[in-house]
Tab-separated table of C-alpha atoms in Angstrom:
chain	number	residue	atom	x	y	z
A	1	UNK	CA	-33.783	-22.822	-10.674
A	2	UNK	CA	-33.082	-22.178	-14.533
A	3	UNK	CA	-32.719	-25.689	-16.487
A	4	UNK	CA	-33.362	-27.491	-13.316
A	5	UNK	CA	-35.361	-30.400	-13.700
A	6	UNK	CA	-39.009	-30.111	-11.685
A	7	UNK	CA	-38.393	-32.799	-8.440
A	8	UNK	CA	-41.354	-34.545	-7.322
A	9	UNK	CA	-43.320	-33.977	-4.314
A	10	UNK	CA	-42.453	-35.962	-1.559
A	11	UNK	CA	-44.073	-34.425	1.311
A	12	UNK	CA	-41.211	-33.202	3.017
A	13	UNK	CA	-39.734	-29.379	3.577
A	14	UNK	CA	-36.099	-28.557	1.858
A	15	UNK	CA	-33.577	-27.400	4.006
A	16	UNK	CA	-32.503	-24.916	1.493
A	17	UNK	CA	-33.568	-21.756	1.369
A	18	UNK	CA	-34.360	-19.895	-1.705
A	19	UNK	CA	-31.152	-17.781	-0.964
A	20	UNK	CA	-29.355	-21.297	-0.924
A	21	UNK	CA	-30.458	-22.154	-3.947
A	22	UNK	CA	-29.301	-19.148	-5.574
A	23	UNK	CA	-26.047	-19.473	-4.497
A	24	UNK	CA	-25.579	-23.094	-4.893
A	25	UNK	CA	-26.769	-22.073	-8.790
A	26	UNK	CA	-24.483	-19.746	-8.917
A	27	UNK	CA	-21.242	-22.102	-7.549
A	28	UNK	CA	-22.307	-24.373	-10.254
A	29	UNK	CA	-21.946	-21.753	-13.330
A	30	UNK	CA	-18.570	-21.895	-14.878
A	31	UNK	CA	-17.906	-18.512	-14.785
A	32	UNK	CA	-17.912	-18.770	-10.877
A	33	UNK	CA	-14.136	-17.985	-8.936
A	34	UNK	CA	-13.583	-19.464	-5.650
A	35	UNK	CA	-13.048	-16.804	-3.044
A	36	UNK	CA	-10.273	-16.448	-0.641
A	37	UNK	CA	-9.098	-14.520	2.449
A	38	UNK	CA	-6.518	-12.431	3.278
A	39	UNK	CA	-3.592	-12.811	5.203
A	40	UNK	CA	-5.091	-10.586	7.872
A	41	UNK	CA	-8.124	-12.288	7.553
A	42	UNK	CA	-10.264	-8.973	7.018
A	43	UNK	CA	-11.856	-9.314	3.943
A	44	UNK	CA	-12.510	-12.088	0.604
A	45	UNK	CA	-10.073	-11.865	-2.323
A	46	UNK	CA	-10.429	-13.448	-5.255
A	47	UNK	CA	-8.015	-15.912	-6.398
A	48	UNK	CA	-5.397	-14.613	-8.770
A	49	UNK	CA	-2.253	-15.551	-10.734
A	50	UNK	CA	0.860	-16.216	-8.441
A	51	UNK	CA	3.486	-13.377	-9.437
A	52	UNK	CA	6.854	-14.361	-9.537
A	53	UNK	CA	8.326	-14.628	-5.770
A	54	UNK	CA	11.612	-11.976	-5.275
A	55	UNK	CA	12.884	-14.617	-3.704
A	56	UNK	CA	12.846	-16.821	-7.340
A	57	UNK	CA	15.107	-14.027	-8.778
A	58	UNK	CA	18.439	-15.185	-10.550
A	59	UNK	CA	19.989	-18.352	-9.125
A	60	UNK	CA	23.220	-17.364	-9.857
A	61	UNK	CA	22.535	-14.279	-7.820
A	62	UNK	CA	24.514	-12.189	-9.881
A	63	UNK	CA	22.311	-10.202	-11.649
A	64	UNK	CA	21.260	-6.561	-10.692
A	65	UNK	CA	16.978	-6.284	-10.759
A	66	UNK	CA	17.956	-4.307	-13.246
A	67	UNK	CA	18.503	-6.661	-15.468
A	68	UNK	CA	15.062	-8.276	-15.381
A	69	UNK	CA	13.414	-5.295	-17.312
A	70	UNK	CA	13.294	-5.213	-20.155
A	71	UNK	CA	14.534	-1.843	-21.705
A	72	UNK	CA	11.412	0.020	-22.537
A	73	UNK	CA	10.414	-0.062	-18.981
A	74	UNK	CA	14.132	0.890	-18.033
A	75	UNK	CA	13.795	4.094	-20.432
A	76	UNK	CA	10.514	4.888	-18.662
A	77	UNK	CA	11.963	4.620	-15.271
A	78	UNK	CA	14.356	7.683	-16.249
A	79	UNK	CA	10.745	9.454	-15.835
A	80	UNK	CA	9.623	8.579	-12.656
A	81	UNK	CA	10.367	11.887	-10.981
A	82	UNK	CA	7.751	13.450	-13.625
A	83	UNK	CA	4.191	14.398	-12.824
A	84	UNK	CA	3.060	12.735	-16.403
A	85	UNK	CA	4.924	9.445	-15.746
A	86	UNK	CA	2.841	6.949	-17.293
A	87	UNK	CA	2.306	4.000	-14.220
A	88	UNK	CA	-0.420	1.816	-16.559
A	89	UNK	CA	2.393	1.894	-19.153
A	90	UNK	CA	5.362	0.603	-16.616
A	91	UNK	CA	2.999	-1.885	-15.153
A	92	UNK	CA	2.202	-3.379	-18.442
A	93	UNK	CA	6.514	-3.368	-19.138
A	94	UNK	CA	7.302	-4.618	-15.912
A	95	UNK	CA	4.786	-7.917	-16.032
A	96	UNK	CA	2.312	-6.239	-13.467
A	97	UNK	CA	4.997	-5.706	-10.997
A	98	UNK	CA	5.152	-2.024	-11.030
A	99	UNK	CA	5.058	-1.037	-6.988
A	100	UNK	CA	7.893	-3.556	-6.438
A	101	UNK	CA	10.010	-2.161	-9.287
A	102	UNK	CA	8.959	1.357	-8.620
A	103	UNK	CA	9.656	0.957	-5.055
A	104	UNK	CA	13.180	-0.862	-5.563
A	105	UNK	CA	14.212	2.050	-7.724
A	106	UNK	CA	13.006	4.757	-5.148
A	107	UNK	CA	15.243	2.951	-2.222
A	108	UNK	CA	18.066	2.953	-4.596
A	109	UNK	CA	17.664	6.687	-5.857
A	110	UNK	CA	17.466	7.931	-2.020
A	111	UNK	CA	20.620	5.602	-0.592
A	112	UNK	CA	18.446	4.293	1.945
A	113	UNK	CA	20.046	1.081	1.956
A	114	UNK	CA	23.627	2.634	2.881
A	115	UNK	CA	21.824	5.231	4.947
A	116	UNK	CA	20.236	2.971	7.041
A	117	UNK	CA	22.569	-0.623	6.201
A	118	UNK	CA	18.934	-2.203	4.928
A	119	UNK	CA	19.310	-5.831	4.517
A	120	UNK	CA	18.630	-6.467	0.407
A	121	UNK	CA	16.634	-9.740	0.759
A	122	UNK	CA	14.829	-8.322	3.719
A	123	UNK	CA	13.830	-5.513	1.454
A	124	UNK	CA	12.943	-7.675	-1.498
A	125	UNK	CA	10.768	-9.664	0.845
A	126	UNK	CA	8.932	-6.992	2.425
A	127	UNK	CA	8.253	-5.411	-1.264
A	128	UNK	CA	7.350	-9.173	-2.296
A	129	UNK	CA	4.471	-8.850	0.758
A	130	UNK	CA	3.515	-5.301	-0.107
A	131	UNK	CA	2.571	-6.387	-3.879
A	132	UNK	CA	0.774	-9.447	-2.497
A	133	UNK	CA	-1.670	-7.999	-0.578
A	134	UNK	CA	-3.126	-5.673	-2.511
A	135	UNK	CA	-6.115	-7.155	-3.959
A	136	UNK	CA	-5.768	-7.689	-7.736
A	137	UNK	CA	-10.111	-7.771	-7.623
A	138	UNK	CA	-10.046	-4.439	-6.245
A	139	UNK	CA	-10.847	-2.134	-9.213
A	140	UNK	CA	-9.002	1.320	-7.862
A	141	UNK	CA	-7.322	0.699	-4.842
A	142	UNK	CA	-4.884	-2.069	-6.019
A	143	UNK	CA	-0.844	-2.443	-6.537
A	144	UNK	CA	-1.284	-0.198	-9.730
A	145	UNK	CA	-2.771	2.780	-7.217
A	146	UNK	CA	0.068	2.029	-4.843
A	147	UNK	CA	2.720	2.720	-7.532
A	148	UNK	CA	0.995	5.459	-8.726
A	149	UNK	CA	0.869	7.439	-5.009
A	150	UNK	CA	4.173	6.257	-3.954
A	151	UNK	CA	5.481	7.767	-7.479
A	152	UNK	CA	3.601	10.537	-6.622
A	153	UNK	CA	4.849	10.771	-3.360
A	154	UNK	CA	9.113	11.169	-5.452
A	155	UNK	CA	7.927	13.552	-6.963
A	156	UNK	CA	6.944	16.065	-4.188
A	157	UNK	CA	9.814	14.454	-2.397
A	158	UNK	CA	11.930	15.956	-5.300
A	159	UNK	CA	10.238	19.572	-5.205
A	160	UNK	CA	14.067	21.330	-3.855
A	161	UNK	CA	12.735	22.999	-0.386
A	162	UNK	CA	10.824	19.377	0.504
A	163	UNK	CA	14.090	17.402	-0.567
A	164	UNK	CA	16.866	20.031	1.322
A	165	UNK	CA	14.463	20.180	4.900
A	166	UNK	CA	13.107	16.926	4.964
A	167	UNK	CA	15.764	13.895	7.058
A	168	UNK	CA	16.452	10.534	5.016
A	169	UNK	CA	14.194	8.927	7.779
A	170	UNK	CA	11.372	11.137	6.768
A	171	UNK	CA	12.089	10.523	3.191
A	172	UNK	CA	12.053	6.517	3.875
A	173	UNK	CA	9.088	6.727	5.774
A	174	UNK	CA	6.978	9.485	2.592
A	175	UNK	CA	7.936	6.216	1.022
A	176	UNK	CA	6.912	3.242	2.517
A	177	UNK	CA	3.569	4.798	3.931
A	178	UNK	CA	2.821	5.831	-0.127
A	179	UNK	CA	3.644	1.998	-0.668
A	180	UNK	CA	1.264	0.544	1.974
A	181	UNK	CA	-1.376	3.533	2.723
A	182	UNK	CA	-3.922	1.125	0.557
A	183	UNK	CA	-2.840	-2.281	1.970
A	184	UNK	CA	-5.777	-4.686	2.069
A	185	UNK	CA	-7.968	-2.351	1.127
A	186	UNK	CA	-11.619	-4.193	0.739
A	187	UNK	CA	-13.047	-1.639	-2.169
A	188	UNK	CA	-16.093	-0.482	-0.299
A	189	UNK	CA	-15.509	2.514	2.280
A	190	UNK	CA	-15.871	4.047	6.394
A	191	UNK	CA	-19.392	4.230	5.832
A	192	UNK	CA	-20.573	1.027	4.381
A	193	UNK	CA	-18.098	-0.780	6.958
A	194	UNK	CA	-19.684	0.730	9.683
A	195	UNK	CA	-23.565	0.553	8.345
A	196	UNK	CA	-22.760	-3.164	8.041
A	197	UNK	CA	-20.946	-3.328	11.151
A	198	UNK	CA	-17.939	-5.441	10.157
A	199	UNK	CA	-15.665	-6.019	12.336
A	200	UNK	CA	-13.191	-3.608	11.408
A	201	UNK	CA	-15.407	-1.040	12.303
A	202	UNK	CA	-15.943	-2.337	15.671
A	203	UNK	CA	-12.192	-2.959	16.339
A	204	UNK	CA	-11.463	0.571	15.657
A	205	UNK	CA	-14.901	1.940	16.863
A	206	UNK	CA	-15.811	3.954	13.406
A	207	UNK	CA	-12.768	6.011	13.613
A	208	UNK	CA	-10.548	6.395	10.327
A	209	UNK	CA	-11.627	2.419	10.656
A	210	UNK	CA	-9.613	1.505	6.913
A	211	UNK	CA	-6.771	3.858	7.531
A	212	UNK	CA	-6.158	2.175	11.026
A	213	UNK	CA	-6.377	-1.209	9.336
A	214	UNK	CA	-3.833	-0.065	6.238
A	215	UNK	CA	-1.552	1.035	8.885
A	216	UNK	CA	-1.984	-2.252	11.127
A	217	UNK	CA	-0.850	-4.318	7.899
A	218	UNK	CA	2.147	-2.144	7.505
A	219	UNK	CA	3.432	-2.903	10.641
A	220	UNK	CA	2.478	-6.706	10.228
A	221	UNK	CA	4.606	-6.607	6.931
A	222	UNK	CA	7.586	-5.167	8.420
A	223	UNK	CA	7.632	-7.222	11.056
A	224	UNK	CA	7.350	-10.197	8.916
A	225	UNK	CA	10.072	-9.039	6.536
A	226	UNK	CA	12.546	-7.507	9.391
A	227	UNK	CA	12.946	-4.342	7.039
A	228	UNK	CA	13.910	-2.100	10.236
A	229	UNK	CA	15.617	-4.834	12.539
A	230	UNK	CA	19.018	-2.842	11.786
A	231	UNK	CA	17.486	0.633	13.589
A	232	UNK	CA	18.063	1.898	16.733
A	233	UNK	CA	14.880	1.833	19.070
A	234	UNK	CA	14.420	5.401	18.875
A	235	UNK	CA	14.456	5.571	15.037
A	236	UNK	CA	12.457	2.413	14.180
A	237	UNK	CA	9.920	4.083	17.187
A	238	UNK	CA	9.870	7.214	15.541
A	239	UNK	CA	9.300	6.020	12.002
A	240	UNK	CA	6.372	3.851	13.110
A	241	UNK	CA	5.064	6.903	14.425
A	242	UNK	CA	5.178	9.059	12.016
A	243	UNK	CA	4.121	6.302	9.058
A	244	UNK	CA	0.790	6.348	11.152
A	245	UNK	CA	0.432	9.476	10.793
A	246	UNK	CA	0.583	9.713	7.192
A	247	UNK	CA	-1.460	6.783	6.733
A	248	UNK	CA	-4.560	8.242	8.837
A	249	UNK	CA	-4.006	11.203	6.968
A	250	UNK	CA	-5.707	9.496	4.014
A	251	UNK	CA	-8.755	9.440	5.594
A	252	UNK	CA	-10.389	11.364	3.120
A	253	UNK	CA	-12.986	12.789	5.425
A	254	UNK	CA	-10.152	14.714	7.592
A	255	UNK	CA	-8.926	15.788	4.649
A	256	UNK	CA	-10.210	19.536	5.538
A	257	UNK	CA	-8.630	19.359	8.842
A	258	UNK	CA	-5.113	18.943	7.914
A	259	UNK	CA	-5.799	21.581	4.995
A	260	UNK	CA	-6.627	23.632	8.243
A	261	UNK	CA	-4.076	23.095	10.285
A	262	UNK	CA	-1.774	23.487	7.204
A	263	UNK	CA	-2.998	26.799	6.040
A	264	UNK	CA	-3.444	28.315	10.035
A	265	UNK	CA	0.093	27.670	10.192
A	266	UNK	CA	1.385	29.072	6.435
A	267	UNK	CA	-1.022	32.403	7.713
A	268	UNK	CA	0.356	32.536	10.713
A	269	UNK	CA	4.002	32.643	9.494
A	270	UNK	CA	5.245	30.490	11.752
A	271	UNK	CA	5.481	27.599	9.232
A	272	UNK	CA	9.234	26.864	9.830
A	273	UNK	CA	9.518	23.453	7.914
A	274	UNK	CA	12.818	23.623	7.941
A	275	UNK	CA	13.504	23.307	11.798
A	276	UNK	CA	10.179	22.148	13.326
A	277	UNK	CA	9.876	18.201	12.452
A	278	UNK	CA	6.447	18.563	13.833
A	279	UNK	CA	5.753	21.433	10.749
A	280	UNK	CA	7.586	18.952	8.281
A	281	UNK	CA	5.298	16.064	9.505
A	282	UNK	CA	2.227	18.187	9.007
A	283	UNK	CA	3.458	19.526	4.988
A	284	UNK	CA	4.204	15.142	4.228
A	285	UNK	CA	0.347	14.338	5.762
């Protein structure tokens, strides 16, 4: 081991393993960062800076969220329903909190709290646990991506014949399954979790095995946060439904079958978006 004294020779057989060694070296180098799990104990995160909790906002509780941007990133939100909004640019303005402001916005622009009398805090909270796990070590698929797709997402939620056909329920759930279609994402892919045979890919037996997972954490996070506890069965059963849907739809390797089943039907001219919710689910996957 590098600028390890030589030990003398006492006869007996270490323990350690060269392996060991190396990683006891390396635990011992400053530049080392303890490692973590996540909250659905799937994968290691490393440790990172506690954002401020939504539920630290104002104490006097009289302040829109508004208020706590500061006004660049207020003039850039006038551009969120643009293809070249700039998300690195709003993250940066909004002190890394871009998918929770982004989001906040988005549920604001659509009415879905009067539409479907969503609690605010509950909201807040479950936005809180969306930005939280998303793993800040993850080079692509982190809360920066999420803001990006679910931005993304407005604007082809915008486009006028997607906006007129599409219900506010299928606009709420575009949204929240652009928000959490990345959650706890480990940043390696399908393949090398199944060549390594992690768990995930045994729980889901090598089918879609992150885009199962995603969607698992979704549900755990709206549970947690009670987002949908003011639904009806039939909607709340319906929107988990069709947020798995668009979640597995991700799965970049079944990409060419929905492009399929897309185009069969746009050939076939029997693409009627506007009255089939079954054609409406297949042009939001």
């Amino acid at each position: 081991m590098r600028g390890s004294p030589e030990k003398p020779d006492t006869g007996q057989t270490s323990a350690l393993s060269d392996g060991d060694r190396k990683m006891i070296a390396q635990v011992s180098q400053p530049e080392f960062r303890p490692r973590l799990r996540s909250r659905f104990l799937s994968v290691s995160q490393t440790r990172r800076p506690q954002r401020r909790s939504a539920s630290r906002l104002s104490t006097e509780g009289k302040l829109l969220l508004d208020d706590f941007y500061s006004q660049p990133a207020q003039l850039l939100l006038d551009d969120i329903g643009l293809w070249d909004f700039n998300v690195f640019t709003f993250d940066t303005l909004s002190g890394g909190r871009s998918v929770f402001h982004i989001a906040y916005h988005l549920f604001q622009t659509y009415d879905l709290m009067r539409s479907f009398r969503l609690d605010t805090v509950r909201l807040l909270h479950f936005l809180s646990l969306v930005e939280a796990n998303y793993h800040e070590s993850n080079p692509y698929h982190n809360v920066v991506h999420a803001a990006d797709v679910t931005q993304s997402m407005h604007c082809f939620l915008q486009e006028t014949e997607i906006y007129n056909a599409t219900s506010d329920l299928e606009k709420m759930v575009a949204l929240v399954a652009a928000l959490t279609h990345d959650l706890d994402h480990p940043g390696v892919n399908n393949a090398f979790l199944m060549i390594t045979e992690n768990h995930l890919a045994t729980l889901y037996e090598n089918i879609s095995v992150l885009e199962n997972h995603h969607y698992r954490c979704a549900l755990a996070l709206l549970h947690e946060s009670g987002l949908l506890d003011n639904f009806v069965e039939n909607d709340r059963d319906e929107f988990f439904r069709q947020l798995k849907e668009l979640i597995l739809a991700t799965d970049i390797t079944r990409q060419p079958e929905f492009l399929q089943i897309f185009c069969r039907c746009i050939e076939s001219g029997e693409f009627q978006y506007r009255t089939n919710p079954q054609h409406r689910l297949i042009m939001l996957q």
